[in-house]
Tab-separated table of C-alpha atoms in Angstrom:
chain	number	residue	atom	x	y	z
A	1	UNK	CA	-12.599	-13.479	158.195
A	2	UNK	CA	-13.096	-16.846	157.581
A	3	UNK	CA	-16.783	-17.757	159.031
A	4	UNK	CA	-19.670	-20.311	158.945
A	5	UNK	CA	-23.475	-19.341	159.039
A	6	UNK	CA	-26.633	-21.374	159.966
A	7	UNK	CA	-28.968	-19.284	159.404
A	8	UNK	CA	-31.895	-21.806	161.111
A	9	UNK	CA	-31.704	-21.328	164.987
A	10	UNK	CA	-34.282	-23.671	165.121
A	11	UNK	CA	-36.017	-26.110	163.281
A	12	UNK	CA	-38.795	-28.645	163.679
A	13	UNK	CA	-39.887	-31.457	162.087
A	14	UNK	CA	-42.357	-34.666	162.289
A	15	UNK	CA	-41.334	-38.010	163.084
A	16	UNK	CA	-41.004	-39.651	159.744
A	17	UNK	CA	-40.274	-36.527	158.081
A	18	UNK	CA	-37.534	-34.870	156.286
A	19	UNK	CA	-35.600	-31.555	157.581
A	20	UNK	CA	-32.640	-29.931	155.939
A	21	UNK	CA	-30.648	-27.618	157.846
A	22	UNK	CA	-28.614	-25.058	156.087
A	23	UNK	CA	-24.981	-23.995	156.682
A	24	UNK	CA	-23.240	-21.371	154.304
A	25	UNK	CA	-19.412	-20.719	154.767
A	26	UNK	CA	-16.894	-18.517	153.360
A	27	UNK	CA	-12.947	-19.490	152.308
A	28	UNK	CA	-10.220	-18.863	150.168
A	29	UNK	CA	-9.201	-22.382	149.726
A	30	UNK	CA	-10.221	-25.234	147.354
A	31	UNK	CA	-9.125	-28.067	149.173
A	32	UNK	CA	-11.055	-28.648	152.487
A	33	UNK	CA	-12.959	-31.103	154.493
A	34	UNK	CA	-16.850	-30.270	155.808
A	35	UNK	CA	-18.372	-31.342	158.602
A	36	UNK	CA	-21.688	-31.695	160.184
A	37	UNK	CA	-21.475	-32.333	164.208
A	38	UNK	CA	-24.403	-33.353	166.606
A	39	UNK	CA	-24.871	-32.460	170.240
A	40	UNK	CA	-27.626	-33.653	172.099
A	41	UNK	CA	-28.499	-32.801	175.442
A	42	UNK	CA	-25.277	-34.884	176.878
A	43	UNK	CA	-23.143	-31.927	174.817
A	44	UNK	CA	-21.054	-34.796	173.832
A	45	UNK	CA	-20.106	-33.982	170.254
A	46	UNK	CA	-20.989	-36.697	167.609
A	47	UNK	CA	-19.942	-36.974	164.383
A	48	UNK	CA	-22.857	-36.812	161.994
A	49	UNK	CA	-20.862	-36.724	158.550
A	50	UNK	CA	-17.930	-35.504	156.687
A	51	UNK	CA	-17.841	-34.254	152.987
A	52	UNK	CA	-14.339	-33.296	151.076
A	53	UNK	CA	-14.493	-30.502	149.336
A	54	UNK	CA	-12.820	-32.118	145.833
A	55	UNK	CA	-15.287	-35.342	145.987
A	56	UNK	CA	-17.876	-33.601	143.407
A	57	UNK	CA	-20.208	-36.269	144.843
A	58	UNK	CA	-22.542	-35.689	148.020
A	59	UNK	CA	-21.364	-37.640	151.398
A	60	UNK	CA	-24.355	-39.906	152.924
A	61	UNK	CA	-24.043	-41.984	155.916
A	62	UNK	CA	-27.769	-43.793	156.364
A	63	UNK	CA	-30.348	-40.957	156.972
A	64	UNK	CA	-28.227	-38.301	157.027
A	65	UNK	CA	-26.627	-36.864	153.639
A	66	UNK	CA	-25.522	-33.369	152.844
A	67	UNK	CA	-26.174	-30.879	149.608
A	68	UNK	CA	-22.965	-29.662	148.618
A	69	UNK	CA	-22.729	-26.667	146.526
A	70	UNK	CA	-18.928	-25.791	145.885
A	71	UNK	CA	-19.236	-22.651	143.916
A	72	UNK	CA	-22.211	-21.453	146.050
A	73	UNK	CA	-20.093	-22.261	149.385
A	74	UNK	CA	-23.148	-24.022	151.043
A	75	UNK	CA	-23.467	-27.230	152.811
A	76	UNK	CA	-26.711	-28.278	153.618
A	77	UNK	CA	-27.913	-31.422	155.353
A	78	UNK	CA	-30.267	-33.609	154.699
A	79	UNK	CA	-32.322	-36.005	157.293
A	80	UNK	CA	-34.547	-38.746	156.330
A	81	UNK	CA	-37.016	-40.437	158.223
A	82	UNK	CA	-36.119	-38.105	161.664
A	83	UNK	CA	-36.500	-40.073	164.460
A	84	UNK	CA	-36.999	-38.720	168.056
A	85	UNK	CA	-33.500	-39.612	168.709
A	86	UNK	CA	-32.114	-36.791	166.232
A	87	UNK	CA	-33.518	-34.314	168.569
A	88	UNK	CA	-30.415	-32.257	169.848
A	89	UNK	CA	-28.055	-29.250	168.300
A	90	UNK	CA	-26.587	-29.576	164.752
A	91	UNK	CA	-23.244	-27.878	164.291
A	92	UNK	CA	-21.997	-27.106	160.699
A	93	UNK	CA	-17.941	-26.879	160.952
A	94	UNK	CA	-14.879	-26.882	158.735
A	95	UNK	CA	-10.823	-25.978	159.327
A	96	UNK	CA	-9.674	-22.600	159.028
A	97	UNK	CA	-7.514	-22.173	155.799
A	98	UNK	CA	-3.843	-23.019	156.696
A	99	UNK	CA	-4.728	-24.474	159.826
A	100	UNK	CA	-6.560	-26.966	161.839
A	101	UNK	CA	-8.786	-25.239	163.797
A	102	UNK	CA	-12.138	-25.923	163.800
A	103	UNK	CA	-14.484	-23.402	163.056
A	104	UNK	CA	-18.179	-23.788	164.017
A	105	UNK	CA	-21.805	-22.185	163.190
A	106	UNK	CA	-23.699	-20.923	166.026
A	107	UNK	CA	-25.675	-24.068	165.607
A	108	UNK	CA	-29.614	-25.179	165.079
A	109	UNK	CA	-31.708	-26.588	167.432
A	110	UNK	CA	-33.496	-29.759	166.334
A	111	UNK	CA	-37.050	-30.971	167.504
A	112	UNK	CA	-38.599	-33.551	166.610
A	113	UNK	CA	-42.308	-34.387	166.946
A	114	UNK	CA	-43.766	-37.398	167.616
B	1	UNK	CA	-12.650	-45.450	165.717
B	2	UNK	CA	-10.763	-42.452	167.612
B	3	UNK	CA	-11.775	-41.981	170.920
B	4	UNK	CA	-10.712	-38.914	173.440
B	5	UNK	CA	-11.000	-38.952	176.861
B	6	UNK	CA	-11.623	-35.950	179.109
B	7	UNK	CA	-11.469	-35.763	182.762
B	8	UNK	CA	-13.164	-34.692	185.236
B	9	UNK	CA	-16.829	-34.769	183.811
B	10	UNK	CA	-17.473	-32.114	186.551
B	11	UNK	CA	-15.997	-30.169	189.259
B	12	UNK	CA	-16.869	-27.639	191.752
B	13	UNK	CA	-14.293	-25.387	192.851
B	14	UNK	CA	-13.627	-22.815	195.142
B	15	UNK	CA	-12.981	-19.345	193.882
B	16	UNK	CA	-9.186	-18.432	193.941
B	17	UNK	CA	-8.453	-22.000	193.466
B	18	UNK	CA	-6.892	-23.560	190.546
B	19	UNK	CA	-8.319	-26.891	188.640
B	20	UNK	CA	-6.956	-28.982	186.196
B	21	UNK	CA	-8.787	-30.872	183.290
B	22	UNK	CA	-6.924	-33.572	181.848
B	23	UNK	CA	-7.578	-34.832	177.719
B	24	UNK	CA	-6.377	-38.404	176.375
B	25	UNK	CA	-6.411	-39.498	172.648
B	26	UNK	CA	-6.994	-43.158	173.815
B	27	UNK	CA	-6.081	-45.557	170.503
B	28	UNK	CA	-3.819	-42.530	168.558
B	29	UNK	CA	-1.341	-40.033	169.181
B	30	UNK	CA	-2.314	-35.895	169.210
B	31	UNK	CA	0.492	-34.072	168.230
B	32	UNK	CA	-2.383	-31.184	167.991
B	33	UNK	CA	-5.564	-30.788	170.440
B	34	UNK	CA	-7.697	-28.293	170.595
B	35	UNK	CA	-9.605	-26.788	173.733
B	36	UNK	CA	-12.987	-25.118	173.283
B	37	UNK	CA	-15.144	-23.344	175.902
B	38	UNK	CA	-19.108	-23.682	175.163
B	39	UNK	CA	-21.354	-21.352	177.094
B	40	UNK	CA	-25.417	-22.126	177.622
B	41	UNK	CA	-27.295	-22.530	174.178
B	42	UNK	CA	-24.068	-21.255	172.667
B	43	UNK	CA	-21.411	-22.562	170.077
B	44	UNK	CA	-18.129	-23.827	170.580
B	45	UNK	CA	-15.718	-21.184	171.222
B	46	UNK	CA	-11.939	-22.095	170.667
B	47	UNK	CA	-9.762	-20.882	172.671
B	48	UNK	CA	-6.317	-22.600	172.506
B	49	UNK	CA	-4.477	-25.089	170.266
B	50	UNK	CA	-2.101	-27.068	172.182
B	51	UNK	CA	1.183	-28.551	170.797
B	52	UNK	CA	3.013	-31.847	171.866
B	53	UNK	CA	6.074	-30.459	172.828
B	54	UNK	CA	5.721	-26.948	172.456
B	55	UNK	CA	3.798	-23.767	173.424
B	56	UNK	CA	0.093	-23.418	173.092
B	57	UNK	CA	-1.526	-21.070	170.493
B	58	UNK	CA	-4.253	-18.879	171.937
B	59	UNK	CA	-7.042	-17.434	170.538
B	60	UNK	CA	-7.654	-13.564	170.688
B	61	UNK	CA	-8.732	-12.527	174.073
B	62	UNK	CA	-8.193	-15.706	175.872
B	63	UNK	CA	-5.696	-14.820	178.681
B	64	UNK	CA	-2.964	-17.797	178.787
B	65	UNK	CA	-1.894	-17.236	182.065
B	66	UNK	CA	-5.177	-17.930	183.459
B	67	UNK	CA	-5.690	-20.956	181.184
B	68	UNK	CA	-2.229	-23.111	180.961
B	69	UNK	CA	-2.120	-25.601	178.804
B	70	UNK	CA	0.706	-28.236	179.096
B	71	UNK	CA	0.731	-30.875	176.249
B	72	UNK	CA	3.862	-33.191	177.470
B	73	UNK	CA	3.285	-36.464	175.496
B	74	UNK	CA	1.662	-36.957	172.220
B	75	UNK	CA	-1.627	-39.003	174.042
B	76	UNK	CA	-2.138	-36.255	177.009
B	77	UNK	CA	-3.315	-32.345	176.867
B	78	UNK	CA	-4.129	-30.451	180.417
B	79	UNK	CA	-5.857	-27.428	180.542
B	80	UNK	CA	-5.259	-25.560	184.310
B	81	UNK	CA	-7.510	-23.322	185.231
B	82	UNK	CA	-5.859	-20.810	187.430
B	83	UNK	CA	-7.036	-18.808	190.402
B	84	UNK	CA	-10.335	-19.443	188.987
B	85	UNK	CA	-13.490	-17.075	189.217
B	86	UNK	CA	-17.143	-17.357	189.405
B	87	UNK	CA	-16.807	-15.980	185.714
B	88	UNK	CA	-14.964	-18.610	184.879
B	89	UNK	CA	-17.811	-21.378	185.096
B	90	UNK	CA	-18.308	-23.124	181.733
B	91	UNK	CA	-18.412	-25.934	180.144
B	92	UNK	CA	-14.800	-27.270	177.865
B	93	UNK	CA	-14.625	-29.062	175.699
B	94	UNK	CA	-11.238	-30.733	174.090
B	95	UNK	CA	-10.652	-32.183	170.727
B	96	UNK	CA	-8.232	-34.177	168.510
B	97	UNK	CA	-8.317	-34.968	165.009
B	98	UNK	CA	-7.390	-38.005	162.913
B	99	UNK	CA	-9.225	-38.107	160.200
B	100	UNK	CA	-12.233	-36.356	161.662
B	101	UNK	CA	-11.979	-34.554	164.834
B	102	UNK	CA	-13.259	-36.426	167.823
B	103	UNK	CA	-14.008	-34.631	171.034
B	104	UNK	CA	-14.108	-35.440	174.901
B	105	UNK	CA	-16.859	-35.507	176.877
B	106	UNK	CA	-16.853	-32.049	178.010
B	107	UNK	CA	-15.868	-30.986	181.475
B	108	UNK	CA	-18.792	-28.684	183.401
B	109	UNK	CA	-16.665	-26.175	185.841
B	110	UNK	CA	-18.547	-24.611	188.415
B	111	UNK	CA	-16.640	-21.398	190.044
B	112	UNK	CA	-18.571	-20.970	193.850
């Protein structure tokens, strides 16, 4: 079975500070998209950032970037400077092989300290 | 950017009754949604894939006759929750993807 682990249920950091959260993931296929999702306490879902499998190069968007290792099937993610506003639940996801549906990791929870 | 629309943000139902939750892709068309169920401190769960024009794809374990899904235009997915149960009390979510997948707001059921 096709299936996503973060292996962190919860994680801490300092205001200022950098946390990376870890996400491992097992597939058959070579072409694929990553994702990282957010949910804070609103549970809306938010895009945090998306990496494609081919790019050999590692997706950033601002404070946020991701480690991807390919051969080692992990996707780790990277955040700079947390501020208390990245308190909430990170979600590592990606598409099932052959489909679209959107597998998810059980999640981490995010504090941050002030 | 893509933007999905899910309604009602809440709802409070009797038990035995049935409730409908409605999902828009506002500024693209869905051919494809997805409907999750999330449970307290717990991860997305998916548990149907809804086709414009065609019949839903359930999960494993998800009965389909308690949750219909009707997906009748390419901007508009329903989920109907039928004769609904206490158990049933959760929060859904629904999603749609264009190039990433963008999700509703999330619907909280409460079964009383």
């Amino acid at each position: 079975a096709q299936t996503v682990t973060q292996s962190q249920p919860e994680m801490s950091v300092q205001e200022a500070e950098t946390v990376t959260l870890s996400c491992t993931y097992d597939t058959s296929e070579s072409d694929y998209y990553l994702f990282w999702y957010k949910q804070p306490p609103s549970r809306q879902m938010i895009l945090v950032i998306r990496q494609e499998a081919y790019k050999q190069q590692n997706a950033t968007e601002n404070r946020f970037s991701v480690n991807f290792q390919k051969a080692a099937k992990s996707f780790s993610l990277k955040i700079s400077d947390s501020q208390l506003g990245d308190a909430a639940m990170y979600f590592c996801a990606y598409p099932q092989g052959g489909s679209e549906k959107l597998v998810f990791g059980k999640g981490t929870k995010l504090t941050v300290n002030p | 950017g893509a933007v999905v629309s899910q309604h009602p943000s809440w709802v409070i139902c009797k038990s035995g009754t049935s409730v409908k939750i409605e999902c828009r892709s506002l500024d693209f068309q869905a051919t494809t949604m997805f409907w999750y169920r999330q449970f307290p401190k717990q991860s997305l769960m998916l548990m149907a894939t809804s086709n414009e024009g065609s019949k839903a794809t359930y999960e494993q374990g998800v009965e389909k006759d308690k949750f219909l899904i009707n997906h009748a235009s390419l901007t508009l997915s329903t989920l109907t929750v039928t004769s609904a149960h206490p158990e049933d009390s959760s929060f859904y979510i629904c999603s749609a993807r264009r190039e990433s997948y963008t999700f509703g707001s999330g619907t909280r059921l409460t079964v009383v």
